[in-house]
mmCIF file of C-alpha atoms in Angstrom:
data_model
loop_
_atom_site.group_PDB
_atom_site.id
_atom_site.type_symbol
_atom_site.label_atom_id
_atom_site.label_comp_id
_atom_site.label_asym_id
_atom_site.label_seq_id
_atom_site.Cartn_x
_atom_site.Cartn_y
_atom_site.Cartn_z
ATOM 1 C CA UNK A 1 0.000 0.000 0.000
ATOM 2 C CA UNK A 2 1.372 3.299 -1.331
ATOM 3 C CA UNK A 3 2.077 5.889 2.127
ATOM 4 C CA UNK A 4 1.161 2.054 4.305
ATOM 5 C CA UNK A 5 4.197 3.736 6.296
ATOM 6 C CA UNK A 6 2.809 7.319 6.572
ATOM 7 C CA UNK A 7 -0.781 6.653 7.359
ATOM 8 C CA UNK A 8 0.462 4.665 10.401
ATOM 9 C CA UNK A 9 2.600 7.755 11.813
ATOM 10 C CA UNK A 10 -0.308 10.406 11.102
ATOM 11 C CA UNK A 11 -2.863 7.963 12.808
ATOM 12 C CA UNK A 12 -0.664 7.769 15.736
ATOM 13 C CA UNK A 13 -1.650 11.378 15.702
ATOM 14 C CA UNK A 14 -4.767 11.976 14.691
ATOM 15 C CA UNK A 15 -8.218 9.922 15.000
ATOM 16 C CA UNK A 16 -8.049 9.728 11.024
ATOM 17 C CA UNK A 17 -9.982 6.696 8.986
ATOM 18 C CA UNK A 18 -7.384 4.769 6.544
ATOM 19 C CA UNK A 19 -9.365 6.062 3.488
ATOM 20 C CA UNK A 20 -9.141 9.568 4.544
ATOM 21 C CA UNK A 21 -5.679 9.642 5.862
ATOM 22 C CA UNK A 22 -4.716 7.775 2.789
ATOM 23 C CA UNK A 23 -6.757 10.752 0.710
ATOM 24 C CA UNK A 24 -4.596 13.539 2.550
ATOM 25 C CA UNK A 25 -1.424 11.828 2.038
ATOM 26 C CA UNK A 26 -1.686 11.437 -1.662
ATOM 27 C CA UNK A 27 -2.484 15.408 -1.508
ATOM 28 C CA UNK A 28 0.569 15.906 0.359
ATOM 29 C CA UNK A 29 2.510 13.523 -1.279
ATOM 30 C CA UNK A 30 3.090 11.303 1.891
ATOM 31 C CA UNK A 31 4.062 14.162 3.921
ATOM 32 C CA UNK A 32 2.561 13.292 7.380
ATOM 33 C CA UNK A 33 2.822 16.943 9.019
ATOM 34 C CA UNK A 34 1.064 18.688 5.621
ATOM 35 C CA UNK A 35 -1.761 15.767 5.816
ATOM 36 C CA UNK A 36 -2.111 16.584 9.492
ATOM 37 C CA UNK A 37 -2.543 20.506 8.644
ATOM 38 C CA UNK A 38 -5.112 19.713 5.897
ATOM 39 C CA UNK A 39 -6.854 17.589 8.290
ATOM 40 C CA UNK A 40 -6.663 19.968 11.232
ATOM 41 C CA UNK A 41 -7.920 22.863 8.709
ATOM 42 C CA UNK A 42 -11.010 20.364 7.692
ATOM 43 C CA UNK A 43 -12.246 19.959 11.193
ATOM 44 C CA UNK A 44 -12.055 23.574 11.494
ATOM 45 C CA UNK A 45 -14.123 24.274 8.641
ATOM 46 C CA UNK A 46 -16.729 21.769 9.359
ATOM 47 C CA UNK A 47 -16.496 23.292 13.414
ATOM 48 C CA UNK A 48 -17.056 27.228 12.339
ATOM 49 C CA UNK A 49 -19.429 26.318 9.499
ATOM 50 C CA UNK A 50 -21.974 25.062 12.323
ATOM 51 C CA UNK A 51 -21.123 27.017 15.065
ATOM 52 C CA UNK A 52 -19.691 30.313 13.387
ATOM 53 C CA UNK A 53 -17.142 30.494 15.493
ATOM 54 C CA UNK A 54 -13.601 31.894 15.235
ATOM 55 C CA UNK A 55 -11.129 29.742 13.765
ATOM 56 C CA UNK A 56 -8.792 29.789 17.046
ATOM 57 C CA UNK A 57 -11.888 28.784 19.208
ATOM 58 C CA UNK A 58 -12.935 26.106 17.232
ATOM 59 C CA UNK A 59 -8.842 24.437 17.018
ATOM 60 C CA UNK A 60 -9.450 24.895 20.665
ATOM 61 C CA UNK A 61 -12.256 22.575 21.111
ATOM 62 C CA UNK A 62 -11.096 20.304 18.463
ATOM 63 C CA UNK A 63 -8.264 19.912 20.306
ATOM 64 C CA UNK A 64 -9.616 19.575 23.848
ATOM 65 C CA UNK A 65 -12.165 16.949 22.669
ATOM 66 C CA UNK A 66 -9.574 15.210 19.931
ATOM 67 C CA UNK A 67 -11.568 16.086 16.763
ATOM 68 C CA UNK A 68 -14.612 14.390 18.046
ATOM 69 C CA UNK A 69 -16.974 16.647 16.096
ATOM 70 C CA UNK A 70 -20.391 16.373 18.930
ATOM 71 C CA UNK A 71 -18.585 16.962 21.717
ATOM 72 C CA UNK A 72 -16.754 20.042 20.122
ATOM 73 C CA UNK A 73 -20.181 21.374 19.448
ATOM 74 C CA UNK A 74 -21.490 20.570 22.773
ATOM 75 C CA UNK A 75 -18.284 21.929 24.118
ATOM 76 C CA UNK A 76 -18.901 25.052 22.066
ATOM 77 C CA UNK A 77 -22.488 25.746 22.918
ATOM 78 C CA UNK A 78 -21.430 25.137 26.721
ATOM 79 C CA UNK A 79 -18.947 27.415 26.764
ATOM 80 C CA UNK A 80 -21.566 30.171 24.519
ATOM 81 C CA UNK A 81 -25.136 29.488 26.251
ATOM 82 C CA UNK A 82 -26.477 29.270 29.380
ATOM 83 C CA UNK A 83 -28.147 26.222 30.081
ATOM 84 C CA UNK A 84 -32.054 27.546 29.210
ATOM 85 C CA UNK A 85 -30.527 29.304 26.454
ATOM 86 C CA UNK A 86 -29.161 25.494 24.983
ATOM 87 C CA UNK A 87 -32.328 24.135 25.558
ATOM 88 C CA UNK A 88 -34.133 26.597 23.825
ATOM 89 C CA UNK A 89 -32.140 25.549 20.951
ATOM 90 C CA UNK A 90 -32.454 22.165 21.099
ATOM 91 C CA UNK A 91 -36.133 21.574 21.603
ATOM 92 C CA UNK A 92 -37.074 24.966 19.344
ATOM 93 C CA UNK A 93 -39.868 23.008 17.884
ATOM 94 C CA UNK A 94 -41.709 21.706 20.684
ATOM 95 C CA UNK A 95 -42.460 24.261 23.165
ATOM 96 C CA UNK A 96 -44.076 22.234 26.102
ATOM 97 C CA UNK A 97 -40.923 20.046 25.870
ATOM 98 C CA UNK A 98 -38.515 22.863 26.469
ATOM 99 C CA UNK A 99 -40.874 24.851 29.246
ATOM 100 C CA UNK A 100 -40.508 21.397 31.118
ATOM 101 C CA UNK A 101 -36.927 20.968 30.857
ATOM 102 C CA UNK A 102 -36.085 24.464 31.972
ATOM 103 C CA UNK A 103 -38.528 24.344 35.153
ATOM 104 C CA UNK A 104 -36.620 21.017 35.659
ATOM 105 C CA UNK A 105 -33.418 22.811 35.385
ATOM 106 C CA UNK A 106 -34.848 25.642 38.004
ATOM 107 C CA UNK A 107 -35.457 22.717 40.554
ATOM 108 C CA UNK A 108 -32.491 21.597 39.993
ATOM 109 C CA UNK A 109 -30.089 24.747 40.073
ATOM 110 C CA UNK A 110 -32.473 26.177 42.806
ATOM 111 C CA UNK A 111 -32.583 22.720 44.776
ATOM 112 C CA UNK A 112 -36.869 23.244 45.065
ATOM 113 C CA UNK A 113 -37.776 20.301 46.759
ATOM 114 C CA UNK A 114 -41.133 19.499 45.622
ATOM 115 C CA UNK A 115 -43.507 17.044 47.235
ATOM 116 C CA UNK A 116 -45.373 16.032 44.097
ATOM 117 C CA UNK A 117 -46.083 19.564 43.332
ATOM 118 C CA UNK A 118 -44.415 22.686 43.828
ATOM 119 C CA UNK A 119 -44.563 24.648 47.198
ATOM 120 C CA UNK A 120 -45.718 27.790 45.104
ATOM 121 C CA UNK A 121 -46.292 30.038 48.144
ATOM 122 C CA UNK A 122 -42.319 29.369 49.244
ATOM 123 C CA UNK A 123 -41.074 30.825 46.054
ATOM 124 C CA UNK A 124 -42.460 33.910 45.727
ATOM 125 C CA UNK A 125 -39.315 35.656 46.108
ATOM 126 C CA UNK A 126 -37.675 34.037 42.792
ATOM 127 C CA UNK A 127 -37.571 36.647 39.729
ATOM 128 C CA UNK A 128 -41.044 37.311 38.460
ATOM 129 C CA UNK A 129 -40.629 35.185 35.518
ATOM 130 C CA UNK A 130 -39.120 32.287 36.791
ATOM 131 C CA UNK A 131 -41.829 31.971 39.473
ATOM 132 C CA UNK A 132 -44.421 32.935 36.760
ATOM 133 C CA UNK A 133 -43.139 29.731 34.318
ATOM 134 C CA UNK A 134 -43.078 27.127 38.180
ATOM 135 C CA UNK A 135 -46.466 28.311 38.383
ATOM 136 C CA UNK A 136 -47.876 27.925 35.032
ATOM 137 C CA UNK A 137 -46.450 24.997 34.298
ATOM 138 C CA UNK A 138 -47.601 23.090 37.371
ATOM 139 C CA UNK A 139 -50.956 24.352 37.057
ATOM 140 C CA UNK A 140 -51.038 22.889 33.321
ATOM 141 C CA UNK A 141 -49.565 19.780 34.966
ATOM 142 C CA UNK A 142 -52.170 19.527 37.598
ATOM 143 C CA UNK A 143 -54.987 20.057 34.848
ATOM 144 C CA UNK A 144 -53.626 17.270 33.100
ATOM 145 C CA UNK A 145 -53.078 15.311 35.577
ATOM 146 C CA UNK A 146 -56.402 15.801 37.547
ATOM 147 C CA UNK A 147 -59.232 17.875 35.662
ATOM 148 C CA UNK A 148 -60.343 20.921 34.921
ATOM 149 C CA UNK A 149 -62.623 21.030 37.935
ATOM 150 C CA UNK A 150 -60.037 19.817 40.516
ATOM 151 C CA UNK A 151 -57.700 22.525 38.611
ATOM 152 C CA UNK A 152 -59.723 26.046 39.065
ATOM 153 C CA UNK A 153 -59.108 25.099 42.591
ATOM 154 C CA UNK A 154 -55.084 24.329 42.776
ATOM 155 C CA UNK A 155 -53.241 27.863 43.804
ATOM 156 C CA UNK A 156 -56.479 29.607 42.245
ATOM 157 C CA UNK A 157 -55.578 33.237 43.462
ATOM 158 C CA UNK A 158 -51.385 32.889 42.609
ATOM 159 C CA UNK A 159 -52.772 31.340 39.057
ATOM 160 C CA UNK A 160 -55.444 33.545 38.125
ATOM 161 C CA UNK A 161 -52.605 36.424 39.514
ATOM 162 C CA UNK A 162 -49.765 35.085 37.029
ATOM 163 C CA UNK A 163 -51.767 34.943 33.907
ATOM 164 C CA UNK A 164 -53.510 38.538 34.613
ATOM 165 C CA UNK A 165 -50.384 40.075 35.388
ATOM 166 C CA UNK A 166 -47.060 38.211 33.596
ATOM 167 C CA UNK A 167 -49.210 36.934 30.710
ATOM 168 C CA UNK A 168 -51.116 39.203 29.960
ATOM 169 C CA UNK A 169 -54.436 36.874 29.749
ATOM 170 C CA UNK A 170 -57.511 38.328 31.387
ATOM 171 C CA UNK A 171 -59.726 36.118 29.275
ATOM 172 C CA UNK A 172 -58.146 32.701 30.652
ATOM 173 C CA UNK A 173 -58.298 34.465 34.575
ATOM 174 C CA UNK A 174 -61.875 35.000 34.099
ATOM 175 C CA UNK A 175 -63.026 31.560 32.809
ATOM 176 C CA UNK A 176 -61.001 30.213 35.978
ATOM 177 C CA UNK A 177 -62.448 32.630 38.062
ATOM 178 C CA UNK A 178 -66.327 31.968 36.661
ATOM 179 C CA UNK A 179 -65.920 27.962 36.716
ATOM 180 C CA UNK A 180 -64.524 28.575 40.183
ATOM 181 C CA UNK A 181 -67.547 31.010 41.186
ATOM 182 C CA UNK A 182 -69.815 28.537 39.521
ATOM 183 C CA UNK A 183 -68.794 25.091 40.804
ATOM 184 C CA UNK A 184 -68.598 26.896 44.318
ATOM 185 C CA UNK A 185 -72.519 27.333 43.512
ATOM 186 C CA UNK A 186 -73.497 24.022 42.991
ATOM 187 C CA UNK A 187 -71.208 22.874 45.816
ATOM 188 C CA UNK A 188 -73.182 24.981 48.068
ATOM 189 C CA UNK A 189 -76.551 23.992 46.958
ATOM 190 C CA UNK A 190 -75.321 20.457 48.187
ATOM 191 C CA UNK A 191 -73.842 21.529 51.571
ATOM 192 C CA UNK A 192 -74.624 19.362 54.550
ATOM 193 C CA UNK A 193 -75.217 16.414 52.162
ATOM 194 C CA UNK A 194 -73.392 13.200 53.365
ATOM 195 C CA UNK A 195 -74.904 10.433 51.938
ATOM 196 C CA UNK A 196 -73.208 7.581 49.427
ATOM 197 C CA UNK A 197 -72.079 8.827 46.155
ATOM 198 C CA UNK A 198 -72.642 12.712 47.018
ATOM 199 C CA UNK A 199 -69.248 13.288 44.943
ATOM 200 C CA UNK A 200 -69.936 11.421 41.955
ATOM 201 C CA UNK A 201 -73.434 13.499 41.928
ATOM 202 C CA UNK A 202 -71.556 16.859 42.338
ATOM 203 C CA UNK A 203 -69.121 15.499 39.614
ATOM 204 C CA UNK A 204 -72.141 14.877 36.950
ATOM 205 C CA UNK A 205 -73.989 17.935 38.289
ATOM 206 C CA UNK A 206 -70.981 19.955 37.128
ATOM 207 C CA UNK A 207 -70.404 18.411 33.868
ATOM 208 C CA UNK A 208 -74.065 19.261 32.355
ATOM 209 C CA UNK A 209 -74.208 22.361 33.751
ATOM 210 C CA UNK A 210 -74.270 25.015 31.008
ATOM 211 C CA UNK A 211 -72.406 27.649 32.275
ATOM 212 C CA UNK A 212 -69.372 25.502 34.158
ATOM 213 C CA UNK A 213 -69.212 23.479 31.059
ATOM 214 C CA UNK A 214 -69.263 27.169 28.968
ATOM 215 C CA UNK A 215 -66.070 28.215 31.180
ATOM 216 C CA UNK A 216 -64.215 24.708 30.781
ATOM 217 C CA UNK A 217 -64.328 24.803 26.688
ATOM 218 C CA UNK A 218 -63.053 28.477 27.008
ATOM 219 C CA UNK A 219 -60.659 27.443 29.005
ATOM 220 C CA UNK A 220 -59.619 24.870 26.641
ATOM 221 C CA UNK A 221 -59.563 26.861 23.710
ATOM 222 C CA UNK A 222 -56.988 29.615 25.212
ATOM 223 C CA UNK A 223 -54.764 27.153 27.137
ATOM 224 C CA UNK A 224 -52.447 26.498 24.205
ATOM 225 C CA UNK A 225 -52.247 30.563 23.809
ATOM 226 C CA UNK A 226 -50.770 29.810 27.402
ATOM 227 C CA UNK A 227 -47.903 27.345 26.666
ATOM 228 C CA UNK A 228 -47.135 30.171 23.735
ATOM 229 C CA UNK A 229 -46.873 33.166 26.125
ATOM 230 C CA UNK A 230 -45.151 31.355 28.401
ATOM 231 C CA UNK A 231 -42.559 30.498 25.830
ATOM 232 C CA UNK A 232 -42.485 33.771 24.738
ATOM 233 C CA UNK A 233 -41.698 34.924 28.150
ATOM 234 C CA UNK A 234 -39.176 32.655 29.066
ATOM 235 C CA UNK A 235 -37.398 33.719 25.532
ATOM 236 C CA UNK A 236 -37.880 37.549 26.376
ATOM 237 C CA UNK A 237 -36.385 37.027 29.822
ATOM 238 C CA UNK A 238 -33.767 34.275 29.544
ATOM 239 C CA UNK A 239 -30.851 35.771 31.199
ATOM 240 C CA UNK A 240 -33.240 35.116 35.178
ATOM 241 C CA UNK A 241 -33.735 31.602 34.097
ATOM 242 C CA UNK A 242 -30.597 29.272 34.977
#
């Protein structure tokens, strides 16, 4: 094999394939310190191409990482974004996925110990939009996870708070804040009522009724309008978030 000699020195040096080393070395006519250059200066390219870096940041990372192309990127986008900020990136095209990541990341970095849920009322003093997002999100959780009559109920007053004021979303507050008004109603019509199956009664007297019912498909409409502003937010205000 023509260079067989060669390729075996610059391979000692570099993490080269045979075909490629064998490629550089019949540019450089078996010259193992020109084929290294031309390989060094192909990593580069490929490095600032994705990353538009400089040239002397992206030899660095080649370097640090031995040409491993990922982990110079990851390296790279370390060293340039904040965590939130890589996330962002990373999950651009699914929202929900990146909202839970970074309040994941805020649990994490802010060692919240939840129990389940969030202690909402012992975070209060966390920037504005960082407590708006805990908020939000486990509200949407709690929706999900329970229903929309368990939810107008969880944290009503901090919820209906963060989505008038951080949000911007009077029309999602109020159809809370009627359903809330509402199924208190109906509640109270049944007060003093103990006997077998009194929930399950409540439960169906609240899903025909017109008006709770009325509040609930609001609320469903808007609620992805919710997951968007939040986004928003957290893009607008990434330098709180960790």
């Amino acid at each position: 094999m023509l260079h067989k000699d060669s390729l075996n020195l610059l391979r000692q040096q570099i993490p080269i394939g045979a075909r490629h080393g064998l490629h550089l070395l019949n540019q450089t006519n078996g010259n193992v310190e020109q084929a290294r250059l031309l390989f060094e200066a192909e990593m580069i390219q490929i490095i600032t191409n994705k990353t538009a870096v400089s040239s002397d940041i992206a030899r660095k990372h080649l370097i640090i990482h031995n040409y491993d192309i990922v982990q110079t990127i990851a390296s790279i986008d370390e060293e340039r974004f904040t965590l939130s900020q890589r996330i962002l990136r990373k999950a651009k095209n699914n929202k929900e996925e990146a909202l839970t990541l970074i309040v994941q990341s805020i649990e994490s970095t802010k060692n919240i110990q939840r129990k389940f849920w969030l202690p909402l009322e012992e975070l209060g003093h966390l920037p504005p939009p960082v407590y708006c997002l805990l908020v939000l999100h486990d509200f949407l959780s709690y929706e999900d996870w329970e229903s929309f009559g368990s939810a107008i109920y969880f944290h009503s007053d901090i919820v209906v708070s963060q989505l008038e004021t951080m949000l911007d979303l009077p029309q999602v507050a109020y159809h809370l804040r009627a359903a809330k008004k509402r199924s208190d109603e109906i509640y109270q019509q049944y007060k003093g009522r103990t006997e077998f199956g009194i929930e399950s009664i409540i439960a169906n007297k609240l899903a025909t009724d017109a008006e709770f019912s009325e509040h609930e498909r609001g609320f469903e409409a808007e609620r992805p309008l919710i997951v968007d502003r939040l986004y928003s937010m957290v893009v607008d205000n990434v330098g709180v978030f960790p």
